[in-house]
Every structure is written in C-alpha cells, then in structure tokens.
mmCIF file of C-alpha atoms in Angstrom:
data_model
loop_
_atom_site.group_PDB
_atom_site.id
_atom_site.type_symbol
_atom_site.label_atom_id
_atom_site.label_comp_id
_atom_site.label_asym_id
_atom_site.label_seq_id
_atom_site.Cartn_x
_atom_site.Cartn_y
_atom_site.Cartn_z
ATOM 1 C CA MET A 1 0.000 0.000 0.000
ATOM 2 C CA LYS A 2 2.733 2.476 0.914
ATOM 3 C CA LYS A 3 4.616 1.853 -2.353
ATOM 4 C CA ILE A 4 1.449 2.585 -4.314
ATOM 5 C CA LYS A 5 0.906 5.761 -2.352
ATOM 6 C CA THR A 6 4.463 6.978 -2.960
ATOM 7 C CA LEU A 7 4.141 6.520 -6.701
ATOM 8 C CA LEU A 8 0.925 8.525 -6.679
ATOM 9 C CA ALA A 9 2.236 11.300 -4.488
ATOM 10 C CA LEU A 10 5.605 12.114 -6.003
ATOM 11 C CA PRO A 11 4.417 13.318 -9.427
ATOM 12 C CA LEU A 12 1.900 15.578 -7.740
ATOM 13 C CA ILE A 13 4.383 17.153 -5.390
ATOM 14 C CA GLY A 14 6.574 18.626 -8.071
ATOM 15 C CA VAL A 15 9.120 21.034 -6.599
ATOM 16 C CA LEU A 16 7.172 22.017 -3.498
ATOM 17 C CA LEU A 17 9.371 22.237 -0.452
ATOM 18 C CA THR A 18 8.851 23.902 2.908
ATOM 19 C CA GLY A 19 7.109 27.155 3.768
ATOM 20 C CA CYS A 20 8.971 30.408 4.195
ATOM 21 C CA VAL A 21 10.052 31.939 7.479
ATOM 22 C CA GLY A 22 10.042 35.669 8.091
ATOM 23 C CA THR A 23 11.818 37.916 10.554
ATOM 24 C CA LYS A 24 9.124 39.584 12.655
ATOM 25 C CA HIS A 25 8.726 38.363 16.240
ATOM 26 C CA TYR A 26 5.173 38.466 17.597
ATOM 27 C CA ALA A 27 3.967 38.175 21.184
ATOM 28 C CA GLU A 28 2.335 34.903 22.234
ATOM 29 C CA VAL A 29 -1.108 36.492 22.557
ATOM 30 C CA GLU A 30 -1.130 37.348 18.850
ATOM 31 C CA TYR A 31 -1.173 33.638 17.949
ATOM 32 C CA GLN A 32 -4.175 32.882 20.181
ATOM 33 C CA ILE A 33 -7.843 32.655 19.246
ATOM 34 C CA ARG A 34 -10.558 32.533 21.888
ATOM 35 C CA VAL A 35 -13.183 29.795 21.538
ATOM 36 C CA GLY A 36 -16.000 29.741 24.068
ATOM 37 C CA TRP A 37 -16.705 26.561 26.053
ATOM 38 C CA ASP A 38 -19.796 27.650 27.930
ATOM 39 C CA LYS A 39 -21.731 24.386 27.948
ATOM 40 C CA ALA A 40 -21.244 21.804 30.707
ATOM 41 C CA GLU A 41 -20.891 18.890 28.293
ATOM 42 C CA ASP A 42 -17.806 17.564 26.512
ATOM 43 C CA PHE A 43 -16.208 19.749 23.871
ATOM 44 C CA ARG A 44 -16.385 17.871 20.550
ATOM 45 C CA ILE A 45 -13.728 18.305 17.835
ATOM 46 C CA LEU A 46 -14.263 16.696 14.435
ATOM 47 C CA GLN A 47 -11.151 15.992 12.366
ATOM 48 C CA LEU A 48 -11.580 15.881 8.585
ATOM 49 C CA GLY A 49 -8.681 15.454 6.187
ATOM 50 C CA ASP A 50 -7.369 14.207 2.849
ATOM 51 C CA ILE A 51 -10.441 15.495 1.036
ATOM 52 C CA HIS A 52 -8.315 16.298 -2.063
ATOM 53 C CA LEU A 53 -10.921 18.311 -3.967
ATOM 54 C CA SER A 54 -9.884 19.251 -7.498
ATOM 55 C CA GLN A 55 -11.444 21.510 -10.101
ATOM 56 C CA SER A 56 -12.549 18.471 -12.110
ATOM 57 C CA ASP A 57 -14.351 16.669 -9.265
ATOM 58 C CA LEU A 58 -18.044 15.994 -9.039
ATOM 59 C CA ASP A 59 -17.812 17.791 -5.726
ATOM 60 C CA GLU A 60 -21.454 17.454 -4.694
ATOM 61 C CA GLU A 61 -21.009 13.736 -3.997
ATOM 62 C CA HIS A 62 -18.052 14.531 -1.747
ATOM 63 C CA TYR A 63 -20.017 17.311 -0.064
ATOM 64 C CA ALA A 64 -22.795 14.832 0.715
ATOM 65 C CA VAL A 65 -20.429 12.429 2.499
ATOM 66 C CA ILE A 66 -18.848 15.272 4.480
ATOM 67 C CA ASP A 67 -22.253 16.718 5.334
ATOM 68 C CA ARG A 68 -23.466 13.380 6.681
ATOM 69 C CA THR A 69 -20.309 13.022 8.759
ATOM 70 C CA ILE A 70 -20.678 16.493 10.264
ATOM 71 C CA LYS A 71 -24.350 16.071 11.115
ATOM 72 C CA ALA A 72 -23.859 12.638 12.680
ATOM 73 C CA SER A 73 -20.895 13.702 14.839
ATOM 74 C CA ASN A 74 -22.415 17.024 16.028
ATOM 75 C CA PRO A 75 -19.102 18.832 16.657
ATOM 76 C CA ASP A 76 -18.398 22.144 18.373
ATOM 77 C CA LEU A 77 -15.327 22.634 16.180
ATOM 78 C CA ILE A 78 -14.194 21.164 12.847
ATOM 79 C CA ILE A 79 -10.507 20.948 11.959
ATOM 80 C CA LEU A 80 -9.674 20.508 8.275
ATOM 81 C CA ASN A 81 -6.373 18.743 8.838
ATOM 82 C CA GLY A 82 -4.563 19.137 5.540
ATOM 83 C CA ASP A 83 -4.715 17.995 1.902
ATOM 84 C CA ILE A 84 -8.125 19.530 1.477
ATOM 85 C CA PHE A 85 -7.301 20.447 -2.142
ATOM 86 C CA THR A 86 -5.251 18.941 -4.967
ATOM 87 C CA TYR A 87 -5.270 20.670 -8.369
ATOM 88 C CA ALA A 88 -8.188 22.889 -7.359
ATOM 89 C CA ASP A 89 -8.901 26.335 -8.728
ATOM 90 C CA LYS A 90 -10.069 29.430 -6.848
ATOM 91 C CA HIS A 91 -13.730 28.655 -7.474
ATOM 92 C CA THR A 92 -13.352 25.150 -5.966
ATOM 93 C CA VAL A 93 -11.699 26.562 -2.844
ATOM 94 C CA LYS A 94 -14.252 29.322 -2.341
ATOM 95 C CA LYS A 95 -17.188 26.985 -2.930
ATOM 96 C CA PHE A 96 -15.902 24.494 -0.364
ATOM 97 C CA PHE A 97 -15.250 27.160 2.257
ATOM 98 C CA GLU A 98 -18.784 28.474 1.716
ATOM 99 C CA PHE A 99 -20.070 24.929 2.190
ATOM 100 C CA MET A 100 -18.138 24.559 5.459
ATOM 101 C CA ASP A 101 -19.342 27.914 6.736
ATOM 102 C CA SER A 102 -22.967 27.041 5.962
ATOM 103 C CA HIS A 103 -23.011 24.514 8.833
ATOM 104 C CA ASN A 104 -22.728 27.352 11.393
ATOM 105 C CA ILE A 105 -20.039 25.421 13.276
ATOM 106 C CA LEU A 106 -16.612 26.853 14.056
ATOM 107 C CA TRP A 107 -13.973 25.488 11.696
ATOM 108 C CA THR A 108 -10.277 25.918 11.092
ATOM 109 C CA TYR A 109 -7.536 24.690 8.762
ATOM 110 C CA THR A 110 -4.054 23.207 8.677
ATOM 111 C CA PHE A 111 -1.972 22.829 5.531
ATOM 112 C CA GLY A 112 -1.029 19.476 4.059
ATOM 113 C CA ASN A 113 1.545 18.609 1.426
ATOM 114 C CA HIS A 114 -0.903 18.984 -1.492
ATOM 115 C CA ASP A 115 -2.883 22.141 -0.698
ATOM 116 C CA ASP A 116 -0.520 24.439 -2.618
ATOM 117 C CA GLN A 117 -0.901 22.390 -5.805
ATOM 118 C CA GLY A 118 -3.636 24.476 -7.329
ATOM 119 C CA TYR A 119 -4.428 27.072 -9.934
ATOM 120 C CA TYR A 120 -3.866 29.968 -7.540
ATOM 121 C CA SER A 121 -0.955 31.721 -5.858
ATOM 122 C CA ASP A 122 0.868 30.160 -2.926
ATOM 123 C CA THR A 123 -0.719 32.734 -0.601
ATOM 124 C CA PHE A 124 -4.293 32.432 -1.875
ATOM 125 C CA ILE A 125 -5.689 29.975 0.687
ATOM 126 C CA GLN A 126 -4.253 31.576 3.821
ATOM 127 C CA THR A 127 -5.255 35.042 2.623
ATOM 128 C CA LEU A 128 -8.798 33.861 2.014
ATOM 129 C CA LEU A 129 -8.993 32.085 5.384
ATOM 130 C CA GLY A 130 -7.812 35.181 7.213
ATOM 131 C CA SER A 131 -9.940 37.639 5.270
ATOM 132 C CA GLY A 132 -13.004 37.549 7.527
ATOM 133 C CA THR A 133 -15.156 36.323 4.619
ATOM 134 C CA TYR A 134 -16.315 33.258 6.542
ATOM 135 C CA LYS A 135 -17.995 34.046 9.862
ATOM 136 C CA ASN A 136 -17.338 30.627 11.393
ATOM 137 C CA CYS A 137 -13.699 30.296 10.301
ATOM 138 C CA ARG A 138 -10.933 30.772 12.872
ATOM 139 C CA PHE A 139 -7.449 31.161 11.395
ATOM 140 C CA ILE A 140 -4.255 33.183 11.923
ATOM 141 C CA ASP A 141 -1.376 33.747 9.528
ATOM 142 C CA LEU A 142 0.762 36.582 10.914
ATOM 143 C CA PRO A 143 2.672 38.368 8.143
ATOM 144 C CA ASP A 144 6.432 37.813 7.958
ATOM 145 C CA ASP A 145 6.568 36.081 11.366
ATOM 146 C CA ASP A 146 9.634 34.137 12.495
ATOM 147 C CA VAL A 147 7.843 30.788 12.694
ATOM 148 C CA THR A 148 8.134 28.598 9.596
ATOM 149 C CA GLY A 149 4.859 27.888 7.814
ATOM 150 C CA ARG A 150 1.371 29.331 7.795
ATOM 151 C CA SER A 151 -0.969 27.334 10.039
ATOM 152 C CA ASN A 152 0.837 27.828 13.350
ATOM 153 C CA PHE A 153 -1.592 29.172 15.949
ATOM 154 C CA VAL A 154 -3.564 28.197 19.048
ATOM 155 C CA LEU A 155 -7.255 27.900 19.852
ATOM 156 C CA ASN A 156 -7.875 28.589 23.554
ATOM 157 C CA LEU A 157 -11.046 26.853 24.771
ATOM 158 C CA LYS A 158 -12.316 29.170 27.486
ATOM 159 C CA GLY A 159 -15.016 28.792 30.128
ATOM 160 C CA SER A 160 -17.501 31.468 31.153
ATOM 161 C CA ASP A 161 -14.915 32.933 33.571
ATOM 162 C CA ASP A 162 -12.541 33.407 30.590
ATOM 163 C CA LYS A 163 -10.094 30.862 31.989
ATOM 164 C CA THR A 164 -8.375 28.701 29.373
ATOM 165 C CA LEU A 165 -9.536 25.139 29.983
ATOM 166 C CA TYR A 166 -7.808 23.480 27.046
ATOM 167 C CA GLN A 167 -5.612 24.461 24.112
ATOM 168 C CA VAL A 168 -5.649 23.225 20.521
ATOM 169 C CA TYR A 169 -2.379 23.753 18.655
ATOM 170 C CA LEU A 170 -2.276 23.820 14.866
ATOM 171 C CA LEU A 171 1.034 23.491 13.053
ATOM 172 C CA GLU A 172 2.115 23.254 9.448
ATOM 173 C CA SER A 173 4.007 20.002 8.822
ATOM 174 C CA HIS A 174 5.281 21.160 5.385
ATOM 175 C CA ASN A 175 5.768 19.227 2.152
ATOM 176 C CA TYR A 176 8.100 16.771 0.476
ATOM 177 C CA ASN A 177 11.798 17.611 0.900
ATOM 178 C CA PHE A 178 13.939 16.389 -1.986
ATOM 179 C CA ASP A 179 17.161 17.018 -0.063
ATOM 180 C CA LEU A 180 15.984 14.478 2.520
ATOM 181 C CA MET A 181 14.221 12.312 -0.075
ATOM 182 C CA GLY A 182 11.216 12.186 2.193
ATOM 183 C CA TYR A 183 8.648 14.293 3.990
ATOM 184 C CA ASP A 184 9.907 17.413 5.720
ATOM 185 C CA ASN A 185 10.049 17.967 9.468
ATOM 186 C CA ILE A 186 8.766 20.419 12.053
ATOM 187 C CA LYS A 187 11.374 23.194 12.215
ATOM 188 C CA GLN A 188 13.334 24.317 15.265
ATOM 189 C CA ASP A 189 11.604 27.705 15.282
ATOM 190 C CA GLN A 190 8.247 25.899 15.435
ATOM 191 C CA ILE A 191 9.469 23.830 18.395
ATOM 192 C CA ASP A 192 10.648 27.006 20.133
ATOM 193 C CA TRP A 193 7.304 28.656 19.375
ATOM 194 C CA TYR A 194 5.387 25.700 20.820
ATOM 195 C CA GLU A 195 7.461 25.882 24.010
ATOM 196 C CA ARG A 196 6.822 29.632 24.291
ATOM 197 C CA MET A 197 3.081 29.147 23.876
ATOM 198 C CA VAL A 198 2.827 26.293 26.403
ATOM 199 C CA ASN A 199 4.838 28.228 28.978
ATOM 200 C CA ALA A 200 2.845 31.413 28.427
ATOM 201 C CA ALA A 201 -0.391 29.500 29.025
ATOM 202 C CA LYS A 202 1.114 27.982 32.159
ATOM 203 C CA VAL A 203 2.010 31.414 33.551
ATOM 204 C CA GLU A 204 -1.464 32.743 32.747
ATOM 205 C CA ASN A 205 -2.920 29.695 34.536
ATOM 206 C CA GLY A 206 -1.108 30.453 37.799
ATOM 207 C CA GLY A 207 1.754 28.034 37.211
ATOM 208 C CA THR A 208 -0.350 25.017 36.255
ATOM 209 C CA VAL A 209 0.164 23.484 32.808
ATOM 210 C CA VAL A 210 -2.845 23.843 30.507
ATOM 211 C CA PRO A 211 -3.692 20.528 28.766
ATOM 212 C CA SER A 212 -3.614 20.554 24.982
ATOM 213 C CA SER A 213 -3.793 18.681 21.684
ATOM 214 C CA ILE A 214 -1.814 19.167 18.470
ATOM 215 C CA TYR A 215 -3.220 18.928 14.936
ATOM 216 C CA MET A 216 -0.888 18.711 11.930
ATOM 217 C CA HIS A 217 -1.017 16.810 8.661
ATOM 218 C CA ILE A 218 2.080 14.571 8.549
ATOM 219 C CA ALA A 219 3.105 12.317 11.432
ATOM 220 C CA LEU A 220 6.259 12.605 13.490
ATOM 221 C CA PRO A 221 8.800 9.781 13.017
ATOM 222 C CA VAL A 222 7.824 8.333 16.404
ATOM 223 C CA PHE A 223 4.475 7.343 14.866
ATOM 224 C CA THR A 224 6.305 4.768 12.740
ATOM 225 C CA ASP A 225 8.291 3.177 15.582
ATOM 226 C CA ASN A 226 7.625 -0.547 15.706
ATOM 227 C CA TRP A 227 4.232 -0.124 14.027
ATOM 228 C CA GLU A 228 4.538 -3.497 12.299
ATOM 229 C CA GLN A 229 4.608 -5.197 15.715
ATOM 230 C CA LEU A 230 1.368 -3.587 16.866
ATOM 231 C CA LYS A 231 -1.680 -5.784 17.372
ATOM 232 C CA PRO A 232 -5.349 -4.790 17.021
ATOM 233 C CA GLU A 233 -5.722 -4.738 20.806
ATOM 234 C CA ASP A 234 -2.986 -2.094 21.038
ATOM 235 C CA PHE A 235 -5.331 0.498 19.510
ATOM 236 C CA LYS A 236 -8.087 2.328 21.362
ATOM 237 C CA ILE A 237 -9.987 2.468 18.102
ATOM 238 C CA GLY A 238 -9.407 1.709 14.412
ATOM 239 C CA ASP A 239 -6.286 0.179 12.895
ATOM 240 C CA MET A 240 -3.364 0.814 10.547
ATOM 241 C CA GLU A 241 -3.571 -0.710 7.099
ATOM 242 C CA GLU A 242 -0.419 0.941 5.755
ATOM 243 C CA GLY A 243 2.924 2.117 7.077
ATOM 244 C CA ALA A 244 3.018 5.697 8.265
ATOM 245 C CA GLY A 245 4.315 8.227 5.738
ATOM 246 C CA SER A 246 5.977 10.243 8.478
ATOM 247 C CA ALA A 247 8.566 12.993 8.427
ATOM 248 C CA VAL A 248 12.124 11.782 7.934
ATOM 249 C CA LEU A 249 13.560 13.733 10.875
ATOM 250 C CA ASP A 250 12.545 14.972 14.294
ATOM 251 C CA LEU A 251 14.668 17.850 15.585
ATOM 252 C CA GLY A 252 13.424 17.224 19.123
ATOM 253 C CA PHE A 253 9.735 18.087 18.881
ATOM 254 C CA TYR A 254 8.468 14.842 20.382
ATOM 255 C CA ASN A 255 10.929 15.070 23.288
ATOM 256 C CA LYS A 256 9.835 18.675 23.870
ATOM 257 C CA ILE A 257 6.197 17.567 23.904
ATOM 258 C CA LYS A 258 7.001 14.995 26.587
ATOM 259 C CA GLU A 259 9.132 17.444 28.576
ATOM 260 C CA LEU A 260 6.459 20.159 28.741
ATOM 261 C CA ASN A 261 3.741 17.630 29.662
ATOM 262 C CA SER A 262 0.903 19.632 28.151
ATOM 263 C CA THR A 263 -0.092 17.759 24.998
ATOM 264 C CA HIS A 264 -2.186 14.607 25.429
ATOM 265 C CA SER A 265 -2.975 13.880 21.779
ATOM 266 C CA ILE A 266 -1.295 14.427 18.410
ATOM 267 C CA HIS A 267 -3.631 14.289 15.398
ATOM 268 C CA VAL A 268 -2.472 13.613 11.831
ATOM 269 C CA ASN A 269 -3.915 12.517 8.492
ATOM 270 C CA HIS A 270 -1.914 11.916 5.283
ATOM 271 C CA ASP A 271 -2.075 8.085 5.378
ATOM 272 C CA HIS A 272 -5.513 7.360 3.968
ATOM 273 C CA ALA A 273 -5.842 3.738 5.108
ATOM 274 C CA ASN A 274 -5.085 4.470 8.782
ATOM 275 C CA ASP A 275 -7.865 5.451 11.201
ATOM 276 C CA SER A 276 -6.464 4.556 14.612
ATOM 277 C CA VAL A 277 -5.847 5.933 18.094
ATOM 278 C CA LEU A 278 -2.837 4.484 19.917
ATOM 279 C CA LEU A 279 -1.877 5.496 23.464
ATOM 280 C CA TYR A 280 1.927 5.662 23.548
ATOM 281 C CA GLU A 281 3.944 7.024 26.484
ATOM 282 C CA GLY A 282 0.836 8.759 27.774
ATOM 283 C CA ILE A 283 0.088 10.535 24.473
ATOM 284 C CA ASN A 284 -2.691 9.563 22.062
ATOM 285 C CA PHE A 285 -1.415 9.190 18.491
ATOM 286 C CA VAL A 286 -4.479 9.840 16.327
ATOM 287 C CA TYR A 287 -4.786 8.992 12.628
ATOM 288 C CA GLY A 288 -7.854 10.753 11.274
ATOM 289 C CA VAL A 289 -10.325 8.871 9.105
ATOM 290 C CA HIS A 290 -9.876 9.587 5.382
ATOM 291 C CA SER A 291 -12.792 11.921 4.644
ATOM 292 C CA THR A 292 -13.513 11.170 0.956
ATOM 293 C CA ASN A 293 -12.757 8.502 -1.636
ATOM 294 C CA ARG A 294 -10.205 10.682 -3.443
ATOM 295 C CA ILE A 295 -6.701 9.547 -4.505
ATOM 296 C CA TYR A 296 -6.629 6.078 -2.858
ATOM 297 C CA ASN A 297 -8.451 4.114 -0.161
ATOM 298 C CA ASP A 298 -11.309 4.841 -2.487
ATOM 299 C CA ASN A 299 -13.963 2.124 -2.505
ATOM 300 C CA GLU A 300 -17.003 1.301 -0.410
ATOM 301 C CA SER A 301 -15.174 -1.460 1.458
ATOM 302 C CA ARG A 302 -12.901 1.191 2.956
ATOM 303 C CA LYS A 303 -13.637 3.384 5.948
ATOM 304 C CA LEU A 304 -14.372 6.996 5.023
ATOM 305 C CA GLY A 305 -15.671 9.843 7.163
ATOM 306 C CA GLY A 306 -14.186 11.625 10.167
ATOM 307 C CA SER A 307 -12.656 11.265 13.619
ATOM 308 C CA LEU A 308 -14.119 12.899 16.724
ATOM 309 C CA MET A 309 -12.347 13.742 19.979
ATOM 310 C CA LYS A 310 -14.385 14.533 23.085
ATOM 311 C CA ILE A 311 -12.784 16.539 25.918
ATOM 312 C CA ASN A 312 -14.369 16.180 29.364
ATOM 313 C CA LYS A 313 -14.837 19.644 30.862
ATOM 314 C CA THR A 314 -14.107 18.576 34.453
ATOM 315 C CA THR A 315 -11.332 16.011 34.091
ATOM 316 C CA LYS A 316 -9.990 16.968 30.613
ATOM 317 C CA GLU A 317 -10.028 13.250 29.837
ATOM 318 C CA LEU A 318 -10.104 12.439 26.119
ATOM 319 C CA HIS A 319 -12.383 9.977 24.348
ATOM 320 C CA PHE A 320 -12.431 9.101 20.664
ATOM 321 C CA GLU A 321 -15.061 8.111 18.103
ATOM 322 C CA ASN A 322 -14.878 7.287 14.396
ATOM 323 C CA TYR A 323 -17.735 8.119 12.045
ATOM 324 C CA TYR A 324 -17.904 6.159 8.796
ATOM 325 C CA ALA A 325 -20.060 7.543 5.992
ATOM 326 C CA SER A 326 -20.973 6.173 2.571
ATOM 327 C CA TYR A 327 -21.315 7.358 -1.010
ATOM 328 C CA THR A 328 -24.176 4.952 -1.668
ATOM 329 C CA SER A 329 -26.444 5.447 1.350
ATOM 330 C CA ASP A 330 -27.353 7.990 4.017
ATOM 331 C CA GLU A 331 -26.152 5.696 6.776
ATOM 332 C CA VAL A 332 -23.328 6.812 9.085
ATOM 333 C CA THR A 333 -21.713 4.198 11.319
ATOM 334 C CA LEU A 334 -20.390 5.214 14.746
ATOM 335 C CA VAL A 335 -17.547 3.244 16.330
ATOM 336 C CA THR A 336 -16.483 4.149 19.867
ATOM 337 C CA GLU A 337 -13.523 3.087 21.976
ATOM 338 C CA LYS A 338 -15.713 0.752 24.031
ATOM 339 C CA GLU A 339 -17.089 -1.015 20.959
ATOM 340 C CA ALA A 340 -13.647 -1.246 19.414
ATOM 341 C CA ALA A 341 -12.039 -2.745 22.563
#
C-alpha cells in the first residue's frame, strides 16, 4: 500500500518544499484565538482530512459524504487537517469554504503537502482564510513572522470565567523535501514557538500546565516506531492498514512535547488507510479517518468519514469516536472506543 501511495504522491508534489520563514517576532497572545466553552458537556472536535478536492471533481457527492459526517458527529469545532485540495482552482476553494461555513459550526484549517498544488498563488488559501469572509472560520497567519509555515496558531477553549480550559495547537508540517528524499520535518523555530506558547499559558494559569492537543497533517517519526509489531488490541480504536508516511527527521519536537507535559494527543492525516488511536507514552497518536474517496483508499469497502475527539470539561479526559459515511447510502456508522475494545 505504501509503495502505491508513494508513486501517486511524487508526481503531484513537483518542486514544493517547505514554507517560508520571516523575521518579525510576535507576542504569544497574537497567535491565540478565543473559543467559548460555555456548555457543561464535553467539547467535541471533528477531524476531517485528505479530502483532495480538485477543479474536475463531481464535488457534490463529496459534499454529501462530508455533510453526513458532520451532522452525525455534532461537533463544536471542525478541523480541516490538511490535503483539502489537490489541483483545485479558486472557485473550488471558495465553494468548499462556503459549504463549510454554511453549517454554522466553528472550523479551522491546517496545511497538508498537497494544498498548494492548485491554480492559484501560494498565498491564496491563507489570505482567504484570514480575510473575515467566513464568519465561522478561525485562522491566523501573521505576516512575515519568524515561525516557519502558515498554520501555526492556538485555539484557547475558554469557560464562562474566561479561563483557558484546554488548548488546541495547529502546526504546518510542510511538504516533500527532496534534499531528505522524504517528507519534511517540524522546524526548530516551530518547536521554540510551541514551548513559548505552552509556557505562556502555564504562567497565565497560575503556574499550572494547561492541557492541549496538536493537529498537523504529517506524522512525526515516532508514529512509525515498531508499528509493524502492533496488534489490534494495542489500539483504542481503528487500525493501521499501511505504514506511516511520516517525516524523515525529528529535531526534538516529540521530546519537547514529553518534557512540557501539556499535549495529550497528536492528530495527523496523510495516510488514507489508517484510522487509529494508539496510546503511547501517555500521548494519544491519532490517525484521522480519510474523509472522501479521493486519490486512494477509495472504494465502499474502505472506511471513510471523520474522527471525533471529546474533551471532558471537568477532568480533561479524552475519548475518541470514528464516524464512517458512505457514497451509496445515508447511513453513518459510529464506532467508539468501548465497541472497538
């Protein structure tokens, strides 16, 4: 499966490498977005990814699958976790963002390794996301900042007293790197930025670490460690049907995550046949469900839809659900951790 995927991906990637890094240093608060958590119930985050819409798609059939997934999972926030577009034009992008906004649910966006492969400039998507056009979109791309990439920012889930209860970090995981002959890595300035943000939240919280999750498109190398030895019972939910197409290097991001002891889940997509949650060293490694039948993992025998994370407001405990939708019926199948155990 992985060899097939590589052959498909490389011609599409072309000469895309990593995002640019600027010189301007911004304060931590400028990377933060407030999201209200006023209800007493769990906060529900739906992860969609690898949609791969192009200008030649019959997009309404993809919209129908996504719409069923959203309605069945009833999220408070939707994260489009990379590779939303491949060879799309401006009209395709705008139409999809209008579709997302029509659900009247907060949504946000991380970049994958294919999103720049379109008939638009390399700044078109982030400019559109940050333009204020979509009332339910939450996105920051600070101009010329000294953090590599575009989707590096934080959603602060705040209670009625304006205290940050939980943080959601979004990072750009970049593209294919031909110097490394593999997928690129999280940069040192991103690691430093993450540490700054976690520590700033800790200070604001009176010295107590604020729990968090990270969403990015491509997995860290640690996701691939010993994966072939894993058994179905090792997963909280789902499974892995292909080897992880992870970054080649880790400059210390995973060790920094463990050291700071804030992040309890890392969410990726990119590998279409994986839909699992594995608890490893106290951190949930989450592979999001492939959200459409585009590119590969593309028939009705496969699992398509979205992944939901529920955060308990009192304990901050995390629970996971997978929602599997269909192109041929209105049925959406829910699989929970308990049922998968």
